[in-house]
Amino acid sequence: MSDAYLITGSNALRGTVRVAGSKNAALYAVVASLLTSDEVILHNVPDIADIEELSDILRSLGTLVRRENKSLILQSKSITSTKPPSELVQKLRASFLVVGALLGRVGSAECAAPGGDVIGSRPLDIHLAGFRALGAQIEHDETNWIVSSESALSGASIFFDYPSVLATVNVLLAAVLTNGVTVIVNAAAEPEVEMVANMLNRMGANISGQGTAHIKISGVDKLHGCEFTIIPDRLEAGTLLLSAIATRGEVLVSNAVPEHLSSLTSKLLEMGAAVQTDVESDDGSTGIQVSGASKLQSVALQAVPYPGFATDLHPPMASALTQVTGVSFIHERVYDNRTLYVSELRKMGAQITLGSSSSVLIEGPSQLRGTRVKALDIRAGAAVVVAALAAEGVTTLEDIFHLDRGYENLEGTLSSIGGQIQRV
Ligand code: EPU
């Protein structure tokens, strides 16, 4: 049987906790290292299962990867394979980024459809349309997408039907070493996308507009190695802030970037929570402090692309909203299956119902009770953790391998601020 958490609730979380490096940004940075034969040193890389799996995928392509504490050292002197093993690719969605990187570095890739959480249909059409626009040919056999280019790729103007995060990164990776200028219109503006563009610039790329919906990539001949620090994880930070709110505690999440979390903190203020940004902690870094001590009110929100409310914070936000007064409403507009957590919260006594088109109604406050529940995907698991910290009694949370994919030592992090959580 896989690991489970035993969580004893009703303890207000208090204290200071430092947020780890961003899971998703680190995944993109690891793949970006494929674009140079030089050494790339990444700092602040979270120690989580997804980074391990992706490192194995890079090893299968010829990359030397080693970890030294929080740093990852990668070198792809030569690419020895353009076909990552499908059983590895199917473990995580970010694996499909190797297609853009291999296309950019050696002009071809063969890759199975990636895995990842079952939070929606998650097609690849925007990625593939981007590669096609750069001049790549695309075929599909029983297992693999075969993406190749007979002659050199050339810059293109690309309009995305939707600002897909991974498709934006994939096209960036494919286009940096391409002749001419590529413009992506309706690109994803997420901080993790901006960060990988900044890292590529550090490696010698010429990218502008990152962090906005218009990204311009002027192709260069060669990239070199770099040393780069991964940004703090806004989704881990958000989960910790929401755990403080749900337990009526007071927590300072140090190193969290206020600008990356303004969609969350503005909702917390609307609920009546006390929020302070740029609070200095003992280690000299600044962060976000919240307090859920006063009476909190219900809110309505929509999960949309950045800078809107993050879809990944929708499930833990729903758990926090079970503890406030009134009827809250969440409209999920990114994924069509983000609401797996609802069944688990209901088992714990939450008054939560599914509305039409991925919307959720939450009536609060309700007294949650510990019971046996499952982490059904990474953020659904985070939702249950937040609920369990607020609940009366003991919650047994099974299948926490989902949480291990993206939260570094979550039990240690929560214990340090008074959460009673134990891995069994
Ligand atoms: N979409 C398409 N066609 C495509 C690509 C996406 O229709 O070719 C649709 C999807 O079906 C979905 C929407 O676009 O409805 C959003 O998907 P997006 O491509 O933006 O998401 P992603 O790039 O696959 C990344 C993160 C997710 C995060 C989303 C949104 C990684 C590995 N994944 O996924 O993170 O929820 O962006 O911000 O970076 C997580 O960390 O738990 C996680 C799932």
Tab-separated table of C-alpha atoms and ligand atoms in Angstrom:
chain	number	residue	atom	x	y	z
A	1	MET	CA	0.000	0.000	0.000
A	2	SER	CA	1.274	3.481	-0.771
A	3	ASP	CA	1.884	6.106	1.910
A	4	ALA	CA	-0.959	7.938	3.650
A	5	TYR	CA	-1.181	10.976	5.911
A	6	LEU	CA	-2.805	10.920	9.326
A	7	ILE	CA	-3.920	14.477	10.031
A	8	THR	CA	-5.369	15.577	13.353
A	9	GLY	CA	-7.239	18.837	12.852
A	10	SER	CA	-8.549	21.854	14.731
A	11	ASN	CA	-5.119	23.329	15.551
A	12	ALA	CA	-4.660	26.932	14.418
A	13	LEU	CA	-1.458	27.095	12.344
A	14	ARG	CA	1.045	29.674	13.586
A	15	GLY	CA	4.541	30.763	12.693
A	16	THR	CA	6.807	31.295	9.717
A	17	VAL	CA	7.448	28.868	6.927
A	18	ARG	CA	9.644	29.230	3.845
A	19	VAL	CA	8.204	28.321	0.465
A	20	ALA	CA	10.157	25.909	-1.783
A	21	GLY	CA	11.168	26.437	-5.407
A	22	SER	CA	8.393	26.226	-7.988
A	23	LYS	CA	7.590	22.726	-9.239
A	24	ASN	CA	6.397	23.837	-12.649
A	25	ALA	CA	9.088	26.474	-13.226
A	26	ALA	CA	11.779	23.932	-12.259
A	27	LEU	CA	10.333	21.398	-14.702
A	28	TYR	CA	10.524	23.931	-17.560
A	29	ALA	CA	14.072	24.936	-16.584
A	30	VAL	CA	15.234	21.313	-16.526
A	31	VAL	CA	13.977	20.807	-20.087
A	32	ALA	CA	15.471	24.143	-21.237
A	33	SER	CA	18.913	22.799	-20.280
A	34	LEU	CA	18.636	20.442	-23.295
A	35	LEU	CA	19.211	23.416	-25.606
A	36	THR	CA	22.925	23.707	-24.849
A	37	SER	CA	25.857	21.299	-24.675
A	38	ASP	CA	27.232	23.355	-21.747
A	39	GLU	CA	26.565	22.742	-18.073
A	40	VAL	CA	23.422	24.296	-16.592
A	41	ILE	CA	23.230	24.746	-12.823
A	42	LEU	CA	19.791	25.269	-11.312
A	43	HIS	CA	19.375	26.390	-7.708
A	44	ASN	CA	16.310	26.165	-5.453
A	45	VAL	CA	15.018	23.041	-7.223
A	46	PRO	CA	12.343	21.325	-5.103
A	47	ASP	CA	13.018	17.735	-4.088
A	48	ILE	CA	9.825	16.201	-5.480
A	49	ALA	CA	8.861	13.144	-7.523
A	50	ASP	CA	8.092	15.068	-10.748
A	51	ILE	CA	11.672	16.424	-10.900
A	52	GLU	CA	13.027	12.890	-10.409
A	53	GLU	CA	10.838	11.521	-13.210
A	54	LEU	CA	11.783	14.333	-15.573
A	55	SER	CA	15.484	13.878	-14.741
A	56	ASP	CA	15.132	10.224	-15.779
A	57	ILE	CA	13.586	11.322	-19.070
A	58	LEU	CA	16.538	13.645	-19.740
A	59	ARG	CA	18.987	10.858	-18.836
A	60	SER	CA	17.293	8.703	-21.490
A	61	LEU	CA	18.174	11.415	-24.042
A	62	GLY	CA	21.839	11.588	-23.031
A	63	THR	CA	21.838	14.245	-20.286
A	64	LEU	CA	24.014	13.888	-17.194
A	65	VAL	CA	21.941	14.952	-14.192
A	66	ARG	CA	23.053	15.181	-10.599
A	67	ARG	CA	21.574	16.737	-7.486
A	68	GLU	CA	23.588	18.572	-4.846
A	69	ASN	CA	21.189	19.542	-2.057
A	70	LYS	CA	18.809	22.105	-3.582
A	71	SER	CA	20.775	22.383	-6.834
A	72	LEU	CA	20.498	20.338	-9.992
A	73	ILE	CA	23.432	20.168	-12.379
A	74	LEU	CA	22.595	19.161	-15.928
A	75	GLN	CA	24.708	18.702	-19.017
A	76	SER	CA	23.542	17.479	-22.432
A	77	LYS	CA	26.925	17.294	-24.237
A	78	SER	CA	25.274	15.370	-27.041
A	79	ILE	CA	21.767	14.122	-27.625
A	80	THR	CA	21.941	10.329	-27.829
A	81	SER	CA	18.221	9.687	-28.381
A	82	THR	CA	15.257	11.726	-29.607
A	83	LYS	CA	12.718	9.198	-28.341
A	84	PRO	CA	12.038	9.302	-24.598
A	85	PRO	CA	10.560	6.015	-23.273
A	86	SER	CA	6.757	6.220	-23.298
A	87	GLU	CA	6.418	4.678	-19.830
A	88	LEU	CA	8.374	7.670	-18.433
A	89	VAL	CA	6.613	10.254	-20.621
A	90	GLN	CA	3.238	9.006	-19.420
A	91	LYS	CA	4.109	9.836	-15.810
A	92	LEU	CA	3.854	13.604	-16.153
A	93	ARG	CA	2.481	16.245	-18.470
A	94	ALA	CA	5.634	18.388	-18.599
A	95	SER	CA	7.467	15.514	-20.322
A	96	PHE	CA	5.998	16.704	-23.642
A	97	LEU	CA	8.262	19.778	-23.422
A	98	VAL	CA	11.171	17.629	-24.591
A	99	VAL	CA	9.548	17.784	-28.041
A	100	GLY	CA	10.082	21.548	-28.327
A	101	ALA	CA	13.596	21.325	-26.901
A	102	LEU	CA	14.656	18.425	-29.157
A	103	LEU	CA	13.126	20.118	-32.178
A	104	GLY	CA	15.136	23.232	-31.351
A	105	ARG	CA	18.394	21.401	-30.635
A	106	VAL	CA	18.433	18.554	-33.202
A	107	GLY	CA	15.367	19.072	-35.418
A	108	SER	CA	13.255	16.048	-34.500
A	109	ALA	CA	11.521	14.210	-31.658
A	110	GLU	CA	9.319	11.168	-31.137
A	111	CYS	CA	7.211	11.312	-28.023
A	112	ALA	CA	4.109	9.602	-26.647
A	113	ALA	CA	1.159	11.666	-25.441
A	114	PRO	CA	2.103	12.785	-21.929
A	115	GLY	CA	0.436	11.721	-18.675
A	116	GLY	CA	-0.408	13.919	-15.709
A	117	ASP	CA	-3.467	14.505	-13.555
A	118	VAL	CA	-6.899	13.576	-14.898
A	119	ILE	CA	-8.195	17.108	-14.387
A	120	GLY	CA	-9.634	17.443	-17.884
A	121	SER	CA	-9.289	16.404	-21.512
A	122	ARG	CA	-5.863	18.113	-21.909
A	123	PRO	CA	-5.351	17.927	-25.714
A	124	LEU	CA	-2.102	18.883	-27.518
A	125	ASP	CA	-3.512	20.771	-30.514
A	126	ILE	CA	-2.027	24.150	-29.525
A	127	HIS	CA	1.472	22.665	-29.059
A	128	LEU	CA	1.275	20.897	-32.430
A	129	ALA	CA	-0.118	23.946	-34.272
A	130	GLY	CA	2.825	25.951	-32.894
A	131	PHE	CA	5.397	23.408	-34.140
A	132	ARG	CA	3.657	23.273	-37.526
A	133	ALA	CA	3.758	27.069	-37.829
A	134	LEU	CA	7.549	26.932	-37.332
A	135	GLY	CA	7.782	24.532	-40.299
A	136	ALA	CA	7.772	21.121	-38.575
A	137	GLN	CA	6.006	18.084	-40.035
A	138	ILE	CA	3.868	16.096	-37.626
A	139	GLU	CA	2.876	12.447	-37.860
A	140	HIS	CA	1.471	9.980	-35.385
A	141	ASP	CA	2.001	6.197	-35.114
A	142	GLU	CA	0.225	3.935	-32.591
A	143	THR	CA	2.097	5.478	-29.668
A	144	ASN	CA	4.142	8.486	-30.652
A	145	TRP	CA	3.901	11.964	-32.038
A	146	ILE	CA	6.700	12.210	-34.605
A	147	VAL	CA	7.733	15.842	-35.037
A	148	SER	CA	10.505	16.645	-37.517
A	149	SER	CA	11.768	19.219	-39.952
A	150	GLU	CA	13.523	18.472	-43.230
A	151	SER	CA	15.073	21.921	-43.423
A	152	ALA	CA	15.781	24.421	-40.653
A	153	LEU	CA	12.746	25.762	-38.782
A	154	SER	CA	11.944	29.396	-39.395
A	155	GLY	CA	10.339	32.083	-37.282
A	156	ALA	CA	6.592	32.581	-37.608
A	157	SER	CA	3.730	34.592	-36.269
A	158	ILE	CA	1.608	32.253	-34.155
A	159	PHE	CA	-1.811	32.934	-32.672
A	160	PHE	CA	-2.797	30.631	-29.803
A	161	ASP	CA	-6.503	29.746	-29.560
A	162	TYR	CA	-5.963	29.618	-25.786
A	163	PRO	CA	-3.013	30.808	-23.659
A	164	SER	CA	-1.809	27.292	-22.857
A	165	VAL	CA	1.101	27.307	-20.403
A	166	LEU	CA	2.998	24.258	-21.647
A	167	ALA	CA	2.299	25.064	-25.318
A	168	THR	CA	3.840	28.520	-24.786
A	169	VAL	CA	6.944	26.961	-23.214
A	170	ASN	CA	7.126	24.288	-25.935
A	171	VAL	CA	7.065	26.873	-28.734
A	172	LEU	CA	9.619	29.028	-26.873
A	173	LEU	CA	11.962	26.042	-26.630
A	174	ALA	CA	11.506	25.170	-30.306
A	175	ALA	CA	11.891	28.764	-31.520
A	176	VAL	CA	14.927	30.155	-29.648
A	177	LEU	CA	17.432	28.512	-31.997
A	178	THR	CA	15.310	29.089	-35.118
A	179	ASN	CA	16.138	31.468	-37.980
A	180	GLY	CA	14.118	34.667	-37.886
A	181	VAL	CA	11.571	36.125	-35.547
A	182	THR	CA	8.703	34.243	-33.884
A	183	VAL	CA	5.824	36.056	-32.269
A	184	ILE	CA	3.325	34.256	-30.041
A	185	VAL	CA	0.053	36.136	-29.644
A	186	ASN	CA	-2.230	35.061	-26.777
A	187	ALA	CA	0.747	33.460	-25.038
A	188	ALA	CA	0.525	32.333	-21.404
A	189	ALA	CA	1.707	35.059	-18.992
A	190	GLU	CA	2.261	32.807	-15.948
A	191	PRO	CA	5.348	33.685	-13.834
A	192	GLU	CA	6.804	30.227	-14.554
A	193	VAL	CA	6.709	30.959	-18.309
A	194	GLU	CA	8.286	34.356	-17.730
A	195	MET	CA	11.001	32.716	-15.643
A	196	VAL	CA	11.990	30.159	-18.259
A	197	ALA	CA	12.180	32.931	-20.895
A	198	ASN	CA	14.464	34.875	-18.532
A	199	MET	CA	16.593	31.772	-18.082
A	200	LEU	CA	16.839	31.267	-21.863
A	201	ASN	CA	17.928	34.912	-22.210
A	202	ARG	CA	20.613	34.209	-19.616
A	203	MET	CA	21.705	31.347	-21.902
A	204	GLY	CA	22.022	33.768	-24.846
A	205	ALA	CA	18.478	33.801	-26.287
A	206	ASN	CA	16.755	36.970	-27.444
A	207	ILE	CA	13.221	36.889	-26.030
A	208	SER	CA	11.058	39.863	-25.089
A	209	GLY	CA	7.482	40.301	-23.885
A	210	GLN	CA	7.583	37.324	-21.495
A	211	GLY	CA	5.039	37.756	-18.731
A	212	THR	CA	2.593	39.262	-21.249
A	213	ALA	CA	0.328	37.795	-23.944
A	214	HIS	CA	2.750	38.838	-26.750
A	215	ILE	CA	6.119	37.087	-26.725
A	216	LYS	CA	8.753	37.868	-29.360
A	217	ILE	CA	11.595	35.432	-29.948
A	218	SER	CA	14.436	36.518	-32.233
A	219	GLY	CA	16.303	33.351	-33.143
A	220	VAL	CA	19.997	32.986	-32.187
A	221	ASP	CA	22.629	30.484	-33.425
A	222	LYS	CA	23.694	29.008	-30.134
A	223	LEU	CA	22.920	28.956	-26.424
A	224	HIS	CA	25.460	28.564	-23.640
A	225	GLY	CA	25.316	27.267	-20.069
A	226	CYS	CA	24.092	29.281	-17.105
A	227	GLU	CA	23.522	29.280	-13.370
A	228	PHE	CA	19.952	30.145	-12.472
A	229	THR	CA	17.695	30.224	-9.392
A	230	ILE	CA	14.141	28.867	-9.620
A	231	ILE	CA	11.374	31.229	-8.468
A	232	PRO	CA	9.358	30.418	-5.302
A	233	ASP	CA	6.327	28.157	-5.742
A	234	ARG	CA	3.219	30.363	-5.712
A	235	LEU	CA	0.990	27.277	-5.557
A	236	GLU	CA	2.694	25.822	-2.485
A	237	ALA	CA	2.641	29.314	-0.929
A	238	GLY	CA	-1.082	29.621	-1.706
A	239	THR	CA	-1.798	26.213	-0.159
A	240	LEU	CA	0.015	27.239	3.039
A	241	LEU	CA	-1.796	30.600	3.233
A	242	LEU	CA	-5.134	28.836	2.780
A	243	SER	CA	-4.234	26.310	5.505
A	244	ALA	CA	-3.689	29.264	7.855
A	245	ILE	CA	-7.045	30.781	6.877
A	246	ALA	CA	-8.965	27.496	7.233
A	247	THR	CA	-7.575	26.902	10.736
A	248	ARG	CA	-8.054	30.528	11.841
A	249	GLY	CA	-4.312	30.785	12.338
A	250	GLU	CA	-1.638	33.339	11.493
A	251	VAL	CA	1.199	32.355	9.194
A	252	LEU	CA	4.007	34.173	7.405
A	253	VAL	CA	5.005	32.413	4.175
A	254	SER	CA	8.490	33.750	3.640
A	255	ASN	CA	10.033	34.169	0.202
A	256	ALA	CA	6.559	34.145	-1.447
A	257	VAL	CA	6.272	36.756	-4.217
A	258	PRO	CA	3.245	39.026	-3.497
A	259	GLU	CA	2.760	39.955	-7.167
A	260	HIS	CA	2.426	36.251	-8.125
A	261	LEU	CA	-0.317	35.761	-5.548
A	262	SER	CA	-2.346	38.951	-5.860
A	263	SER	CA	-5.420	37.108	-7.227
A	264	LEU	CA	-5.445	35.036	-4.025
A	265	THR	CA	-4.587	37.775	-1.535
A	266	SER	CA	-7.225	40.110	-2.987
A	267	LYS	CA	-9.862	37.381	-2.441
A	268	LEU	CA	-8.597	36.801	1.115
A	269	LEU	CA	-8.979	40.533	1.803
A	270	GLU	CA	-12.498	40.434	0.336
A	271	MET	CA	-13.275	37.562	2.736
A	272	GLY	CA	-12.179	39.768	5.637
A	273	ALA	CA	-8.793	38.155	6.376
A	274	ALA	CA	-5.832	40.268	7.445
A	275	VAL	CA	-3.163	40.164	4.732
A	276	GLN	CA	0.236	41.834	4.775
A	277	THR	CA	2.667	41.611	1.900
A	278	ASP	CA	6.418	42.261	2.113
A	279	VAL	CA	6.664	41.208	5.765
A	280	GLU	CA	10.269	40.555	6.752
A	281	SER	CA	11.110	37.201	8.363
A	282	ASP	CA	14.059	36.288	10.614
A	283	ASP	CA	16.150	35.001	7.696
A	284	GLY	CA	15.914	38.446	6.072
A	285	SER	CA	13.603	37.398	3.233
A	286	THR	CA	10.176	38.957	2.779
A	287	GLY	CA	6.895	37.165	2.365
A	288	ILE	CA	3.128	37.225	2.794
A	289	GLN	CA	1.441	37.023	6.182
A	290	VAL	CA	-2.229	36.169	6.645
A	291	SER	CA	-4.456	35.895	9.639
A	292	GLY	CA	-7.867	34.235	9.606
A	293	ALA	CA	-8.733	35.189	13.174
A	294	SER	CA	-11.681	37.477	12.409
A	295	LYS	CA	-15.083	36.437	11.067
A	296	LEU	CA	-14.726	35.619	7.369
A	297	GLN	CA	-17.324	36.026	4.608
A	298	SER	CA	-18.119	34.016	1.480
A	299	VAL	CA	-16.839	35.111	-1.968
A	300	ALA	CA	-17.378	34.303	-5.643
A	301	LEU	CA	-14.434	33.652	-7.950
A	302	GLN	CA	-13.427	32.301	-11.331
A	303	ALA	CA	-10.340	30.157	-11.983
A	304	VAL	CA	-8.786	31.529	-15.171
A	305	PRO	CA	-5.298	31.991	-16.709
A	306	TYR	CA	-2.775	34.262	-14.940
A	307	PRO	CA	-3.033	36.935	-13.597
A	308	GLY	CA	-6.499	35.644	-12.717
A	309	PHE	CA	-7.190	33.223	-9.886
A	310	ALA	CA	-5.034	30.083	-10.399
A	311	THR	CA	-6.886	26.872	-11.222
A	312	ASP	CA	-4.378	25.008	-9.023
A	313	LEU	CA	-5.540	27.001	-6.000
A	314	HIS	CA	-9.235	26.399	-6.686
A	315	PRO	CA	-9.405	23.083	-4.699
A	316	PRO	CA	-7.595	24.313	-1.538
A	317	MET	CA	-9.561	27.591	-1.740
A	318	ALA	CA	-12.807	25.569	-1.773
A	319	SER	CA	-11.699	23.858	1.457
A	320	ALA	CA	-10.943	27.195	3.122
A	321	LEU	CA	-14.358	28.490	2.015
A	322	THR	CA	-16.114	25.668	3.912
A	323	GLN	CA	-15.036	27.558	7.049
A	324	VAL	CA	-16.472	31.003	6.210
A	325	THR	CA	-19.983	32.363	6.597
A	326	GLY	CA	-22.329	32.335	3.603
A	327	VAL	CA	-22.508	30.727	0.169
A	328	SER	CA	-19.354	30.859	-1.946
A	329	PHE	CA	-19.208	30.179	-5.663
A	330	ILE	CA	-16.252	28.979	-7.734
A	331	HIS	CA	-16.426	28.817	-11.512
A	332	GLU	CA	-13.610	26.674	-12.949
A	333	ARG	CA	-12.803	27.931	-16.457
A	334	VAL	CA	-9.472	26.225	-17.174
A	335	TYR	CA	-10.169	22.495	-16.765
A	336	ASP	CA	-13.327	20.450	-17.223
A	337	ASN	CA	-12.538	17.965	-14.425
A	338	ARG	CA	-10.956	20.038	-11.625
A	339	THR	CA	-13.615	19.129	-9.084
A	340	LEU	CA	-12.612	15.571	-8.069
A	341	TYR	CA	-11.971	16.866	-4.547
A	342	VAL	CA	-15.701	17.606	-4.034
A	343	SER	CA	-16.607	13.970	-3.235
A	344	GLU	CA	-13.828	13.800	-0.600
A	345	LEU	CA	-14.828	17.070	1.110
A	346	ARG	CA	-18.433	15.869	1.199
A	347	LYS	CA	-17.306	12.711	3.054
A	348	MET	CA	-15.817	15.084	5.641
A	349	GLY	CA	-19.139	16.904	6.069
A	350	ALA	CA	-18.660	19.873	3.728
A	351	GLN	CA	-21.814	21.414	2.282
A	352	ILE	CA	-20.526	21.543	-1.253
A	353	THR	CA	-22.404	20.882	-4.473
A	354	LEU	CA	-21.489	20.767	-8.128
A	355	GLY	CA	-23.302	23.268	-10.323
A	356	SER	CA	-23.391	23.409	-14.118
A	357	SER	CA	-20.237	23.863	-16.279
A	358	SER	CA	-17.588	23.116	-13.675
A	359	SER	CA	-18.950	25.368	-10.987
A	360	VAL	CA	-19.052	24.653	-7.275
A	361	LEU	CA	-21.262	26.053	-4.502
A	362	ILE	CA	-19.986	25.953	-0.937
A	363	GLU	CA	-22.153	26.712	2.070
A	364	GLY	CA	-20.347	27.617	5.255
A	365	PRO	CA	-19.317	27.453	7.891
A	366	SER	CA	-19.516	23.696	8.366
A	367	GLN	CA	-17.931	21.555	11.024
A	368	LEU	CA	-15.726	19.133	9.099
A	369	ARG	CA	-14.969	15.724	10.593
A	370	GLY	CA	-11.954	13.512	10.003
A	371	THR	CA	-12.569	10.340	8.009
A	372	ARG	CA	-10.844	8.100	5.411
A	373	VAL	CA	-10.398	9.970	2.104
A	374	LYS	CA	-8.149	9.931	-0.958
A	375	ALA	CA	-5.900	12.380	-2.769
A	376	LEU	CA	-7.406	12.044	-6.270
A	377	ASP	CA	-4.909	14.378	-7.945
A	378	ILE	CA	-2.232	16.711	-6.611
A	379	ARG	CA	-4.419	19.758	-5.924
A	380	ALA	CA	-7.434	17.617	-4.905
A	381	GLY	CA	-5.039	16.140	-2.329
A	382	ALA	CA	-4.045	19.644	-1.214
A	383	ALA	CA	-7.739	20.468	-0.776
A	384	VAL	CA	-8.172	17.531	1.595
A	385	VAL	CA	-5.055	18.494	3.577
A	386	VAL	CA	-6.449	22.019	4.116
A	387	ALA	CA	-9.849	20.596	5.104
A	388	ALA	CA	-8.291	17.991	7.425
A	389	LEU	CA	-6.267	20.652	9.266
A	390	ALA	CA	-9.556	22.441	10.028
A	391	ALA	CA	-11.555	19.286	10.817
A	392	GLU	CA	-12.415	17.721	14.134
A	393	GLY	CA	-10.675	14.374	14.690
A	394	VAL	CA	-8.316	12.366	12.517
A	395	THR	CA	-8.335	12.244	8.726
A	396	THR	CA	-6.625	9.370	6.940
A	397	LEU	CA	-5.565	10.666	3.530
A	398	GLU	CA	-4.598	7.850	1.151
A	399	ASP	CA	-2.710	7.958	-2.166
A	400	ILE	CA	-0.448	10.827	-1.142
A	401	PHE	CA	1.940	9.930	-3.959
A	402	HIS	CA	-0.042	12.593	-5.826
A	403	LEU	CA	1.088	15.185	-3.269
A	404	ASP	CA	4.668	13.904	-3.366
A	405	ARG	CA	4.736	14.814	-7.072
A	406	GLY	CA	4.631	18.503	-6.248
A	407	TYR	CA	4.948	19.337	-2.543
A	408	GLU	CA	8.396	18.914	-0.984
A	409	ASN	CA	8.101	17.312	2.477
A	410	LEU	CA	4.600	18.698	3.052
A	411	GLU	CA	4.362	16.987	6.449
A	412	GLY	CA	7.580	18.699	7.596
A	413	THR	CA	6.445	22.072	6.293
A	414	LEU	CA	3.038	21.903	7.996
A	415	SER	CA	4.425	20.423	11.243
A	416	SER	CA	6.797	23.404	11.540
A	417	ILE	CA	3.772	25.708	11.891
A	418	GLY	CA	1.799	23.482	14.244
A	419	GLY	CA	-0.020	21.140	11.854
A	420	GLN	CA	-0.461	17.636	13.279
A	421	ILE	CA	0.369	15.539	10.265
A	422	GLN	CA	2.177	12.252	10.044
A	423	ARG	CA	3.174	10.008	7.126
A	424	VAL	CA	2.302	6.336	7.608
B	1	EPU	N1	-5.482	23.007	-23.882
B	1	EPU	C1	-5.944	22.738	-25.147
B	1	EPU	N2	-5.043	22.417	-26.115
B	1	EPU	C2	-3.699	22.341	-25.871
B	1	EPU	C3	-3.240	22.604	-24.575
B	1	EPU	C4	-4.150	22.940	-23.593
B	1	EPU	O1	-7.144	22.796	-25.401
B	1	EPU	O2	-2.929	22.034	-26.810
B	1	EPU	C5	-6.450	23.343	-22.821
B	1	EPU	C6	-6.485	22.282	-21.735
B	1	EPU	O3	-7.330	21.224	-22.092
B	1	EPU	C7	-6.977	23.049	-20.523
B	1	EPU	C8	-6.425	24.452	-20.773
B	1	EPU	O4	-6.017	24.484	-22.143
B	1	EPU	O5	-8.368	23.092	-20.529
B	1	EPU	C9	-5.263	24.820	-19.878
B	1	EPU	O6	-4.198	23.998	-20.107
B	1	EPU	P1	-2.693	24.493	-20.132
B	1	EPU	O7	-2.101	23.944	-21.390
B	1	EPU	O8	-2.554	25.930	-19.869
B	1	EPU	O9	-2.149	23.673	-18.901
B	1	EPU	P2	-0.825	22.849	-18.901
B	1	EPU	O10	0.201	23.680	-19.555
B	1	EPU	O11	-1.048	21.475	-19.391
B	1	EPU	C10	0.197	23.765	-16.682
B	1	EPU	C11	0.563	23.217	-15.355
B	1	EPU	C12	-0.685	22.887	-14.573
B	1	EPU	C13	-1.542	24.127	-14.445
B	1	EPU	C14	-1.831	24.717	-15.828
B	1	EPU	C15	-2.613	26.003	-15.806
B	1	EPU	C16	2.634	21.997	-15.613
B	1	EPU	C17	3.330	20.714	-15.684
B	1	EPU	N3	1.324	21.985	-15.518
B	1	EPU	O12	-0.516	22.738	-17.353
B	1	EPU	O13	-0.247	22.484	-13.287
B	1	EPU	O14	-2.753	23.803	-13.832
B	1	EPU	O15	-0.590	24.936	-16.524
B	1	EPU	O16	-1.919	26.956	-15.093
B	1	EPU	O17	3.276	23.017	-15.622
B	1	EPU	C18	-0.242	21.249	-11.333
B	1	EPU	O18	0.821	21.808	-11.026
B	1	EPU	O19	-0.852	20.546	-10.518
B	1	EPU	C19	-0.793	21.410	-12.664
B	1	EPU	C20	-1.739	20.625	-13.161
